[in-house]
Coordinates of C-alpha atoms in Angstrom, one line a residue:
X1 CA 37.1 -45.8 -7.6
X2 CA 36.8 -48.7 -5.8
X3 CA 35.7 -48.9 -1.8
X4 CA 38.1 -50.3 0.5
X5 CA 37.4 -53.1 3.1
X6 CA 36.8 -50.9 5.9
X7 CA 34.4 -48.8 3.7
X8 CA 33.0 -51.3 2.6
X9 CA 32.2 -52.9 6.1
X10 CA 31.1 -49.2 7.4
X11 CA 28.4 -49.6 4.8
X12 CA 27.0 -53.1 5.6
X13 CA 27.0 -52.1 9.4
X14 CA 25.0 -49.0 9.4
X15 CA 22.8 -51.0 6.7
X16 CA 22.4 -53.9 9.2
X17 CA 21.6 -51.1 12.5
X18 CA 19.1 -49.7 9.6
X19 CA 17.1 -52.7 9.2
X20 CA 17.2 -54.5 12.3
X21 CA 16.8 -51.4 14.6
X22 CA 16.0 -49.4 16.5
X23 CA 17.2 -52.1 19.5
X24 CA 21.3 -52.2 20.3
X25 CA 23.6 -54.8 18.1
X26 CA 26.5 -55.9 18.8
X27 CA 29.1 -55.4 16.6
X28 CA 30.3 -59.1 17.5
X29 CA 26.8 -60.3 16.2
X30 CA 26.9 -58.1 13.2
X31 CA 30.2 -59.8 12.5
X32 CA 29.3 -63.5 12.7
X33 CA 26.2 -62.6 10.5
X34 CA 28.9 -61.4 7.7
X35 CA 31.8 -63.8 8.5
X36 CA 34.1 -60.8 9.8
X37 CA 36.6 -60.1 12.1
X38 CA 34.9 -59.2 15.3
X39 CA 38.1 -57.0 15.9
X40 CA 38.2 -55.5 13.2
X41 CA 34.8 -54.7 12.5
X42 CA 34.8 -53.1 16.3
X43 CA 37.5 -50.6 14.8
X44 CA 35.4 -49.5 11.7
X45 CA 32.5 -49.0 14.6
X46 CA 34.7 -47.0 16.8
X47 CA 35.6 -44.5 13.3
X48 CA 31.4 -44.7 12.8
X49 CA 30.9 -43.2 16.4
X50 CA 33.9 -41.0 16.1
X51 CA 32.4 -39.7 12.9
X52 CA 28.8 -39.6 14.5
X53 CA 27.4 -42.1 12.6
X54 CA 26.2 -44.6 15.1
X55 CA 26.0 -44.7 19.0
X56 CA 28.5 -47.0 20.8
X57 CA 27.4 -48.2 24.4
X58 CA 29.7 -50.3 25.9
X59 CA 28.9 -53.5 28.6
X60 CA 26.5 -56.5 29.0
X61 CA 23.6 -54.7 27.0
X62 CA 25.9 -53.0 24.5
X63 CA 25.7 -52.3 21.2
X64 CA 25.3 -50.3 18.3
X65 CA 22.7 -47.9 17.6
X66 CA 22.2 -45.4 14.6
X67 CA 23.3 -41.7 15.7
X68 CA 20.0 -40.6 13.7
X69 CA 17.0 -41.9 11.1
X70 CA 18.8 -43.8 8.3
X71 CA 17.2 -40.8 6.1
X72 CA 19.3 -38.6 7.7
X73 CA 22.3 -40.2 7.0
X74 CA 23.7 -39.7 3.3
X75 CA 26.1 -42.3 2.0
X76 CA 28.4 -39.9 0.0
X77 CA 29.6 -38.5 3.7
X78 CA 29.5 -41.8 5.1
X79 CA 32.2 -42.9 2.1
X80 CA 33.7 -39.8 2.3
X81 CA 34.5 -39.7 6.1
X82 CA 36.1 -43.5 5.8
X83 CA 37.7 -42.9 3.0
X84 CA 39.4 -40.0 4.1
X85 CA 42.8 -40.7 3.9
X86 CA 42.4 -42.6 0.9
X87 CA 43.2 -40.5 -2.3
X88 CA 41.9 -42.1 -5.3
X89 CA 45.7 -41.5 -6.9
X90 CA 48.7 -40.8 -4.6
X91 CA 48.9 -37.2 -6.4
X92 CA 46.1 -36.6 -4.4
X93 CA 46.9 -37.0 -1.1
X94 CA 50.1 -36.2 0.0
X95 CA 52.6 -38.2 -2.4
X96 CA 53.8 -35.8 -4.5
X97 CA 57.2 -38.3 -5.6
X98 CA 55.4 -39.0 -9.0
X99 CA 57.6 -37.6 -11.6
X100 CA 54.9 -36.7 -14.1
X101 CA 53.1 -34.3 -11.4
X102 CA 54.0 -30.8 -13.0
X103 CA 52.8 -31.9 -16.5
X104 CA 50.1 -34.4 -15.7
X105 CA 47.5 -34.3 -17.6
X106 CA 45.4 -37.3 -15.8
X107 CA 45.0 -35.4 -12.4
X108 CA 41.8 -33.1 -13.9
X109 CA 40.7 -36.2 -15.1
X110 CA 40.8 -38.3 -12.2
X111 CA 39.6 -35.9 -10.1
X112 CA 36.3 -35.0 -12.1
X113 CA 35.7 -38.9 -11.7
X114 CA 36.3 -38.6 -8.4
X115 CA 33.7 -36.1 -7.8
X116 CA 30.7 -38.0 -10.2
X117 CA 31.5 -40.5 -7.9
X118 CA 30.6 -38.7 -4.7
X119 CA 28.2 -36.3 -6.5
X120 CA 25.7 -40.0 -7.3
X121 CA 26.4 -41.3 -3.9
X122 CA 25.3 -38.3 -1.9
X123 CA 21.8 -38.7 -4.2
X124 CA 20.9 -41.4 -1.8
X125 CA 20.2 -41.4 1.8
X126 CA 20.6 -44.8 4.2
X127 CA 17.0 -45.4 4.0
X128 CA 17.2 -45.3 0.3
X129 CA 19.5 -48.1 0.0
X130 CA 18.1 -50.1 2.6
X131 CA 14.2 -50.1 1.6
X132 CA 12.5 -52.2 1.1
X133 CA 13.8 -53.8 3.8
X134 CA 12.3 -57.3 4.2
X135 CA 14.8 -59.2 1.8
X136 CA 17.1 -57.4 4.3
X137 CA 15.7 -58.5 6.8
X138 CA 15.7 -62.3 6.2
X139 CA 19.2 -62.6 4.6
X140 CA 20.6 -60.5 7.9
X141 CA 18.8 -62.8 10.3
X142 CA 20.9 -65.8 10.2

């Protein structure tokens, strides 16, 4: 499985907040750190807030904070929430136009592979992937 950029950026935001928190961090600062579009990162942040992973505050002293401790944010949950509309293959979604769909033997192995992917991610929290923080802090302090 390959993560799309939206999910990748969501994980980068969460990792940054876990390492640099608990103070609010503007999306513009995170975008600058990673050399990403502030506008695009704001859309990702909005989705993270909608899904309950971050708290977003507007205004002069606004920014993002984690909505709960990093050890309570499951990586599998984050990826599922961000990839909600992106099935592994088209036939897992709403597109059922594939000619071989009725007799396809590939669907079951792909479904198993997808579940194994998420099961692996379910074993990790945000805290697990950001500890120890010293190396990440140095890299994110740009």
